[in-house]
Short mmCIF file of C-alpha atoms in Angstrom, two decimals:
data_model
loop_
_atom_site.label_atom_id
_atom_site.label_comp_id
_atom_site.label_asym_id
_atom_site.label_seq_id
_atom_site.Cartn_x
_atom_site.Cartn_y
_atom_site.Cartn_z
CA MET A 1 53.42 122.62 102.15
CA ALA A 2 56.63 120.71 101.45
CA THR A 3 59.57 121.35 103.76
CA ILE A 4 63.21 121.67 102.76
CA SER A 5 65.85 119.71 104.64
CA ALA A 6 68.61 121.50 106.54
CA SER A 7 72.07 121.52 105.02
CA TRP A 8 74.84 124.03 104.45
CA CYS A 9 75.55 122.48 101.10
CA ILE A 10 73.44 125.08 99.35
CA ALA A 11 71.37 123.57 96.56
CA PHE A 12 70.77 125.10 93.17
CA CYS A 13 67.87 124.00 91.01
CA THR A 14 68.56 121.68 88.11
CA THR A 15 66.02 123.65 86.10
CA PRO A 16 66.99 127.31 85.56
CA LEU A 17 64.61 129.72 87.25
CA ASN A 18 63.40 132.99 85.90
CA PRO A 19 64.11 135.62 88.60
CA LYS A 20 60.74 137.23 87.92
CA LYS A 21 59.16 134.09 89.36
CA LEU A 22 61.50 133.70 92.32
CA LEU A 23 59.95 135.90 94.96
CA LEU A 24 56.96 138.02 95.80
CA ALA A 25 56.82 140.14 98.93
CA ASN A 26 57.05 137.83 101.91
CA HIS A 27 57.32 134.63 99.81
CA PHE A 28 60.01 132.90 101.84
CA VAL A 29 60.04 129.15 102.33
CA ARG A 30 61.89 128.33 105.47
CA SER A 31 64.16 125.32 105.73
CA SER A 32 64.93 123.60 109.00
CA VAL A 33 66.96 125.45 111.59
CA PHE A 34 70.62 124.77 110.95
CA HIS A 35 71.60 123.55 114.38
CA SER A 36 68.47 121.49 114.95
CA ASN A 37 66.95 118.37 113.47
CA HIS A 38 63.50 119.88 113.76
CA VAL A 39 61.82 121.02 110.57
CA PHE A 40 59.76 124.21 110.65
CA LYS A 41 57.07 125.16 108.18
CA MET A 42 56.20 128.67 107.13
CA PRO A 43 52.61 129.88 107.43
CA ASN A 44 50.52 129.52 104.28
CA LYS A 45 50.64 133.23 103.56
CA LEU A 46 54.39 132.94 103.02
CA THR A 47 54.19 129.98 100.68
CA SER A 48 56.63 129.95 97.77
CA ILE A 49 55.13 130.58 94.35
CA SER A 50 57.40 128.06 92.68
CA SER A 51 59.14 124.80 93.57
CA THR A 52 61.67 122.40 92.09
CA SER A 53 61.64 118.68 91.76
CA SER A 54 65.31 117.99 92.39
CA SER A 55 68.56 119.62 93.47
CA PHE A 56 72.24 118.88 93.72
CA GLU A 57 74.95 119.82 96.19
CA PHE A 58 76.26 123.37 96.02
CA ASN A 59 78.91 123.43 93.29
CA LEU A 60 79.62 127.18 93.38
CA ALA A 61 78.12 127.71 89.92
CA PRO A 62 75.03 129.92 89.77
CA PRO A 63 72.19 128.92 87.46
CA PRO A 64 71.75 130.85 84.22
CA ILE A 65 69.51 133.86 84.71
CA ASP A 66 68.21 136.40 82.27
CA HIS A 67 68.37 139.48 84.46
CA ASP A 68 71.21 139.82 86.95
CA LEU A 69 71.43 141.83 90.16
CA LEU A 70 73.27 144.80 88.69
CA ASP A 71 70.59 145.17 86.02
CA THR A 72 68.02 145.30 88.81
CA MET A 73 70.06 147.92 90.67
CA VAL A 74 70.39 150.10 87.58
CA ASP A 75 66.65 149.83 86.97
CA LEU A 76 66.18 151.09 90.54
CA GLY A 77 68.36 154.14 89.92
CA ALA A 78 71.77 152.92 91.08
CA LYS A 79 75.06 154.20 89.73
CA VAL A 80 77.33 151.20 89.21
CA SER A 81 81.10 151.40 88.78
CA GLU A 82 83.04 149.63 86.03
CA GLU A 83 84.08 147.08 88.67
CA GLY A 84 80.42 146.26 89.37
CA VAL A 85 80.15 148.10 92.70
CA VAL A 86 76.83 149.79 93.45
CA GLU A 87 78.19 153.21 94.38
CA THR A 88 75.04 155.21 95.09
CA PHE A 89 71.30 155.41 94.58
CA GLY A 90 71.52 159.21 94.66
CA ASN A 91 70.16 159.20 98.21
CA ASP A 92 73.26 158.97 100.41
CA ASP A 93 72.02 161.30 103.16
CA GLU A 94 68.61 159.63 103.23
CA ALA A 95 70.21 156.19 103.44
CA ILE A 96 72.49 157.21 106.31
CA HIS A 97 69.50 158.73 108.13
CA ALA A 98 67.65 155.43 107.68
CA ALA A 99 70.63 153.55 109.15
CA TYR A 100 70.25 155.65 112.31
CA GLU A 101 66.48 156.07 112.51
CA GLY A 102 64.88 153.40 110.33
CA VAL A 103 66.32 150.60 108.21
CA ALA A 104 68.68 150.59 105.25
CA VAL A 105 69.68 147.70 103.00
CA VAL A 106 73.19 147.61 101.56
CA ASP A 107 74.48 145.52 98.67
CA LEU A 108 77.91 144.31 99.79
CA THR A 109 78.23 141.76 97.01
CA HIS A 110 81.60 143.31 96.13
CA PHE A 111 82.93 142.22 99.55
CA GLY A 112 84.91 138.99 99.56
CA ARG A 113 83.47 135.64 100.61
CA ILE A 114 85.73 132.69 101.33
CA ARG A 115 84.53 129.15 101.99
CA VAL A 116 86.74 126.89 104.13
CA THR A 117 85.92 123.19 104.05
CA GLY A 118 87.47 119.89 105.09
CA GLU A 119 87.73 117.93 108.33
CA ASP A 120 90.45 120.20 109.76
CA ARG A 121 88.79 123.53 108.90
CA ILE A 122 88.03 124.57 112.48
CA GLN A 123 91.49 123.81 113.81
CA PHE A 124 93.03 125.46 110.75
CA LEU A 125 91.23 128.80 111.22
CA HIS A 126 91.69 128.48 114.97
CA ASN A 127 95.44 128.61 114.34
CA GLN A 128 95.44 131.22 111.58
CA THR A 129 93.23 133.93 113.11
CA THR A 130 92.58 135.55 116.49
CA ALA A 131 89.17 134.10 117.44
CA ASN A 132 88.42 130.91 119.33
CA PHE A 133 86.79 128.77 116.63
CA GLU A 134 86.93 125.62 118.74
CA GLY A 135 84.47 127.26 121.11
CA LEU A 136 81.83 127.69 118.40
CA SER A 137 79.10 125.30 117.31
CA GLU A 138 77.17 124.93 114.08
CA GLY A 139 74.89 127.89 113.53
CA GLN A 140 77.11 130.28 115.48
CA GLY A 141 79.49 132.96 114.25
CA CYS A 142 82.02 135.55 115.29
CA ASP A 143 84.42 138.23 114.14
CA THR A 144 88.04 137.23 113.77
CA VAL A 145 91.12 139.12 112.65
CA PHE A 146 93.82 138.11 110.20
CA VAL A 147 97.13 139.40 111.52
CA THR A 148 100.82 139.12 110.76
CA PRO A 149 103.16 137.14 113.07
CA THR A 150 103.78 140.43 114.94
CA ALA A 151 100.01 141.04 115.32
CA ARG A 152 99.84 143.79 112.72
CA THR A 153 96.38 143.95 111.19
CA ILE A 154 95.36 142.61 107.77
CA ASP A 155 91.55 142.49 107.94
CA ILE A 156 88.52 141.68 110.05
CA ALA A 157 86.54 138.66 108.90
CA HIS A 158 82.96 137.88 109.86
CA ALA A 159 82.69 134.09 110.17
CA TRP A 160 79.74 131.71 110.07
CA VAL A 161 80.33 128.16 111.31
CA MET A 162 78.14 125.93 109.17
CA LYS A 163 77.53 122.21 108.99
CA SER A 164 80.33 121.36 106.58
CA ALA A 165 82.06 124.70 106.03
CA ILE A 166 83.05 128.01 107.54
CA THR A 167 82.16 131.06 105.50
CA LEU A 168 84.26 134.20 105.89
CA VAL A 169 83.20 137.69 104.78
CA VAL A 170 86.19 139.99 104.24
CA SER A 171 86.90 143.34 102.62
CA PRO A 172 87.00 143.47 98.82
CA ILE A 173 90.64 144.53 98.71
CA THR A 174 91.91 141.67 100.90
CA CYS A 175 89.92 138.70 99.62
CA ARG A 176 92.49 137.55 97.09
CA SER A 177 95.51 137.98 99.37
CA ILE A 178 93.77 136.24 102.30
CA THR A 179 92.71 133.35 100.05
CA GLU A 180 96.30 132.99 98.84
CA MET A 181 97.68 133.29 102.37
CA LEU A 182 95.35 130.60 103.74
CA THR A 183 96.16 128.29 100.84
CA LYS A 184 99.86 128.79 101.45
CA TYR A 185 99.52 127.65 105.08
CA ILE A 186 97.77 124.38 104.26
CA PHE A 187 100.26 121.62 105.01
CA PHE A 188 100.37 118.29 103.19
CA ALA A 189 98.44 116.42 105.88
CA ASP A 190 95.82 119.14 106.46
CA LYS A 191 92.32 118.26 105.29
CA VAL A 192 91.37 121.79 104.32
CA GLU A 193 90.16 123.41 101.13
CA ILE A 194 89.90 127.16 100.45
CA GLN A 195 87.48 128.55 97.86
CA ASP A 196 86.73 132.13 96.88
CA ILE A 197 82.94 132.12 96.34
CA THR A 198 82.54 135.86 95.89
CA LYS A 199 81.41 135.71 92.27
CA GLN A 200 79.03 132.82 92.90
CA THR A 201 77.07 134.49 95.73
CA CYS A 202 75.52 137.81 96.72
CA PHE A 203 75.65 139.51 100.11
CA PHE A 204 73.28 142.11 101.62
CA THR A 205 73.11 143.71 105.06
CA LEU A 206 70.18 145.27 106.88
CA ILE A 207 71.17 148.07 109.25
CA GLY A 208 69.17 150.35 111.51
CA PRO A 209 66.81 150.12 114.50
CA LYS A 210 63.87 148.92 112.36
CA SER A 211 65.76 145.91 110.99
CA ASN A 212 63.98 143.73 113.53
CA GLN A 213 60.64 144.92 112.20
CA VAL A 214 61.57 143.83 108.68
CA MET A 215 62.51 140.39 109.97
CA GLU A 216 59.18 140.11 111.76
CA GLU A 217 57.39 141.09 108.55
CA LEU A 218 59.21 138.26 106.78
CA ASN A 219 58.13 135.88 109.53
CA LEU A 220 61.78 135.45 110.54
CA GLY A 221 61.39 136.93 113.98
CA ASP A 222 63.00 133.94 115.67
CA LEU A 223 66.38 135.42 114.67
CA VAL A 224 65.60 138.67 116.48
CA GLY A 225 67.45 138.86 119.79
CA GLN A 226 69.75 135.94 119.03
CA PRO A 227 73.51 136.28 119.72
CA TYR A 228 75.74 137.98 117.20
CA GLY A 229 76.74 135.61 114.42
CA THR A 230 73.79 133.25 114.84
CA HIS A 231 72.58 132.19 111.40
CA GLN A 232 69.97 129.94 109.81
CA HIS A 233 69.30 128.59 106.32
CA TYR A 234 66.21 129.27 104.24
CA SER A 235 65.00 128.88 100.69
CA VAL A 236 63.41 131.44 98.39
CA SER A 237 61.43 129.57 95.74
CA GLY A 238 63.99 126.79 95.78
CA THR A 239 67.10 128.97 95.85
CA PRO A 240 69.31 129.18 98.96
CA ILE A 241 69.66 132.03 101.41
CA THR A 242 71.45 132.16 104.76
CA ILE A 243 70.53 134.94 107.19
CA GLY A 244 72.66 135.87 110.18
CA VAL A 245 72.51 138.25 113.13
CA GLY A 246 74.80 141.25 112.71
CA SER A 247 75.45 143.63 109.84
CA VAL A 248 79.27 143.48 109.53
CA ILE A 249 79.42 147.03 110.81
CA ALA A 250 77.44 146.38 114.03
CA GLU A 251 76.18 143.57 116.22
CA ASP A 252 72.59 144.51 115.44
CA GLY A 253 71.00 144.28 112.02
CA PHE A 254 71.22 141.22 109.77
CA SER A 255 73.31 139.79 106.93
CA LEU A 256 72.04 137.79 103.97
CA LEU A 257 74.16 135.39 101.90
CA LEU A 258 72.19 134.31 98.87
CA SER A 259 72.13 132.85 95.40
CA PRO A 260 72.40 135.36 92.54
CA ALA A 261 69.18 133.91 91.14
CA ALA A 262 67.18 135.22 94.10
CA ALA A 263 69.12 138.40 94.82
CA GLY A 264 67.10 140.85 92.74
CA SER A 265 63.76 139.62 94.02
CA VAL A 266 64.93 139.60 97.64
CA TRP A 267 66.26 143.15 97.22
CA LYS A 268 62.91 144.36 95.88
CA THR A 269 61.06 142.65 98.72
CA LEU A 270 63.23 144.38 101.32
CA LEU A 271 62.53 147.73 99.66
CA SER A 272 58.80 146.98 99.69
CA LEU A 273 59.04 146.52 103.47
CA GLY A 274 60.49 149.99 103.95
CA ALA A 275 64.24 149.44 103.71
CA VAL A 276 66.07 152.36 102.09
CA PRO A 277 68.74 151.31 99.55
CA MET A 278 72.29 152.33 100.43
CA GLY A 279 75.25 152.36 98.05
CA ALA A 280 78.94 151.85 98.72
CA ASN A 281 79.65 155.58 99.06
CA ALA A 282 77.14 156.02 101.87
CA TRP A 283 78.30 152.73 103.42
CA GLU A 284 81.87 154.07 103.60
CA ARG A 285 80.66 157.24 105.32
CA PHE A 286 78.61 155.17 107.76
CA ARG A 287 81.61 152.91 108.42
CA ILE A 288 83.64 155.94 109.43
CA PHE A 289 80.84 157.32 111.62
CA GLN A 290 80.60 153.94 113.37
CA GLY A 291 84.36 153.59 113.71
CA ARG A 292 84.81 150.18 112.09
CA PRO A 293 88.45 149.84 110.99
CA ALA A 294 89.11 149.05 107.32
CA PRO A 295 92.13 147.70 105.41
CA ASP A 296 94.57 150.26 103.99
CA ARG A 297 93.09 152.77 106.44
CA GLU A 298 93.02 151.70 110.08
CA LEU A 299 94.17 148.14 109.37
CA SER A 300 97.74 147.95 108.11
CA ASP A 301 101.21 146.79 109.08
CA GLU A 302 101.56 150.11 110.92
CA PHE A 303 99.05 149.22 113.66
CA ASN A 304 98.46 146.12 115.77
CA VAL A 305 95.12 144.47 116.45
CA LEU A 306 94.78 145.90 119.98
CA GLU A 307 95.59 149.44 118.89
CA ALA A 308 92.76 148.99 116.38
CA GLY A 309 90.54 148.18 119.38
CA LEU A 310 89.38 144.78 118.10
CA TRP A 311 89.30 143.18 121.53
CA ASN A 312 86.11 141.13 121.01
CA ALA A 313 87.75 139.23 118.15
CA VAL A 314 90.80 138.19 120.18
CA SER A 315 91.29 135.08 122.33
CA LEU A 316 94.26 134.46 124.60
CA ASN A 317 93.41 131.10 126.13
CA LYS A 318 93.10 128.98 122.98
CA GLY A 319 96.75 128.12 122.63
CA CYS A 320 99.22 129.13 119.97
CA TYR A 321 98.14 131.06 116.88
CA LYS A 322 99.66 133.57 114.54
CA GLY A 323 100.37 136.82 116.44
CA GLN A 324 99.40 135.34 119.82
CA GLU A 325 102.78 135.86 121.49
CA THR A 326 102.88 139.56 120.58
CA ILE A 327 99.27 140.09 121.68
CA SER A 328 99.92 138.39 125.01
CA ARG A 329 102.97 140.59 125.65
CA LEU A 330 101.05 143.75 124.78
CA ILE A 331 98.44 142.90 127.40
CA THR A 332 100.84 141.60 130.05
CA TYR A 333 103.10 144.65 129.90
CA ASP A 334 100.41 147.24 129.08
CA GLY A 335 102.14 147.84 125.77
CA VAL A 336 99.23 149.15 123.69
CA LYS A 337 100.47 152.61 122.74
CA LEU A 338 97.75 153.93 120.44
CA LYS A 339 93.96 154.24 120.49
CA LEU A 340 91.58 154.76 117.58
CA TYR A 341 89.23 157.76 117.96
CA GLY A 342 86.56 159.48 115.96
CA ILE A 343 87.24 163.15 115.20
CA TYR A 344 84.66 165.86 114.51
CA LEU A 345 86.06 168.32 111.98
CA PRO A 346 84.70 171.60 110.54
CA ALA A 347 86.43 171.00 107.20
CA PRO A 348 87.77 168.07 105.15
CA ALA A 349 91.20 166.67 105.93
CA GLU A 350 93.39 164.28 103.98
CA PRO A 351 94.05 160.84 105.52
CA GLY A 352 97.69 160.54 106.53
CA ILE A 353 97.89 164.06 107.95
CA PRO A 354 99.63 164.24 111.37
CA ILE A 355 97.54 164.98 114.46
CA THR A 356 99.09 167.26 117.04
CA LYS A 357 98.23 168.42 120.55
CA ASP A 358 99.99 171.17 122.48
CA GLY A 359 102.51 171.43 119.67
CA LYS A 360 103.48 167.73 119.75
CA LYS A 361 102.62 165.03 117.26
CA VAL A 362 100.25 162.56 118.92
CA GLY A 363 98.82 160.60 116.03
CA LYS A 364 97.65 160.32 112.43
CA LEU A 365 94.36 160.68 110.56
CA THR A 366 93.38 157.46 108.76
CA SER A 367 89.90 158.15 107.29
CA CYS A 368 87.70 161.18 106.66
CA ALA A 369 84.19 161.68 105.25
CA VAL A 370 81.48 164.30 104.89
CA GLY A 371 79.52 164.43 108.15
CA ARG A 372 75.80 164.16 108.78
CA GLU A 373 75.35 167.89 109.37
CA ALA A 374 76.04 170.81 107.05
CA ASN A 375 79.69 171.94 107.03
CA GLU A 376 80.67 168.96 109.18
CA HIS A 377 83.23 166.27 108.50
CA PHE A 378 84.14 163.21 110.50
CA GLY A 379 87.38 161.29 110.63
CA LEU A 380 89.13 158.40 112.32
CA GLY A 381 92.64 158.62 113.65
CA TYR A 382 95.12 156.89 115.92
CA ILE A 383 96.15 158.87 119.01
CA LYS A 384 98.83 158.08 121.59
CA ARG A 385 96.94 156.69 124.57
CA ARG A 386 98.31 158.88 127.31
CA THR A 387 98.25 162.16 125.42
CA ALA A 388 94.53 162.76 124.87
CA SER A 389 91.05 161.49 125.71
CA ASP A 390 87.42 161.76 124.67
CA GLY A 391 86.37 165.39 124.20
CA ASP A 392 89.89 166.80 123.81
CA LYS A 393 90.76 169.28 121.07
CA VAL A 394 93.50 168.33 118.62
CA LEU A 395 94.94 169.78 115.43
CA VAL A 396 94.51 167.70 112.30
CA GLY A 397 96.95 169.49 110.06
CA ASP A 398 95.83 173.04 110.78
CA ILE A 399 92.16 172.12 111.43
CA VAL A 400 90.86 172.01 115.00
CA GLY A 401 89.07 168.73 115.71
CA THR A 402 87.33 167.13 118.69
CA LEU A 403 88.03 163.55 119.75
CA VAL A 404 85.04 161.26 120.36
CA GLU A 405 84.50 157.60 121.10
CA VAL A 406 82.91 155.65 118.23
CA PRO A 407 80.13 153.02 118.53
CA TYR A 408 81.94 150.06 116.97
CA LEU A 409 84.89 150.37 119.36
CA VAL A 410 82.84 151.27 122.43
CA ARG A 411 81.27 147.80 122.20
CA GLN A 412 84.70 146.15 122.47
CA THR A 413 85.75 144.78 125.88
CA PRO A 414 89.48 145.15 126.55
CA LEU A 415 91.27 142.07 127.85
CA THR A 416 93.42 142.27 130.96
CA LYS A 417 96.09 140.13 132.53
CA ILE A 418 93.36 138.65 134.76
CA SER A 419 90.38 138.34 132.38
CA LYS A 420 91.59 136.56 129.26
CA THR A 421 89.08 134.99 126.84
#
């Protein structure tokens, strides 16, 4: 079987491919591991059913196809918004259950994807965001946070450091503003280019404890157990796909960045392996259950990055970067005043409602969704650190709620004046 050379510069076929011929269950052709010169071959049973004679460097223009991803989703029962967002498959509760007990696959193609290229790309993002990009190698990844000069939050970005680019996955509502902001900060001598590749790519995530099993079924088990952000490049019948460890919402699960030409076939293959489709509505509920902050909710100019609990995405020993001075002072002088909690509620509550305890205002509700159980709702809210703790009762408006720690934030490791990363 022919192998495919490793390269981030994703290749599209010079001959348009019919998506019906792109993929059968388990028909992945694996390219060489990104950070290695060694070339791996897939077993014969996973051989591609089609091949191409030539390719050219990724030019951010998908090949013409006669049946796009949204058509596939509609055929599978999805409700799609006018903006092209897959809202639901009519199975929201089932999908959320799968995310906890099995495996769910989510189409996050509406999320933003930004490609940063040029010789100075690592130093540039090192200075513009909170993570230590200079400490990462090809094939690795991390979460990083875009903040204001006073460390107020804009968005969390999931970053993959590739051979000749860094790819950032951001929220749909911030992609344009972040792209414009990054472009604005490119100085004359900087060798950096910023490209919004959202419309030229698709993006899926696999979430749930059986995600590893799906990867094994695809003969991609070598990614299982690798550090968060680790990613490798593959090919599906000649079209590119990059798969990384982590599901945006958690450090487990997997993310898939792929060509639109292969997206529908890959989606169907994942369903054939037992993944339950999840739409954006269920994803938003699951986000709230997990406690991952989102723009215009928990991430805004009202709250700083440490109040949002995003400790794992922050570095203090990498030198100067936007917001670094404020973050350093907050840690040095124990100045973090708020903490983000989950809140069990017996009834719905409107985000923005004040939270009180013992007759005093202690915080504000930022998100709320229907819970997993009947007559249950679940919210996220900022609470003054020294006024309440896990298990305490609070009033959200006039509704009694119970504070709980949430999984996404429990995994964060607070920095101290002694242990700075």
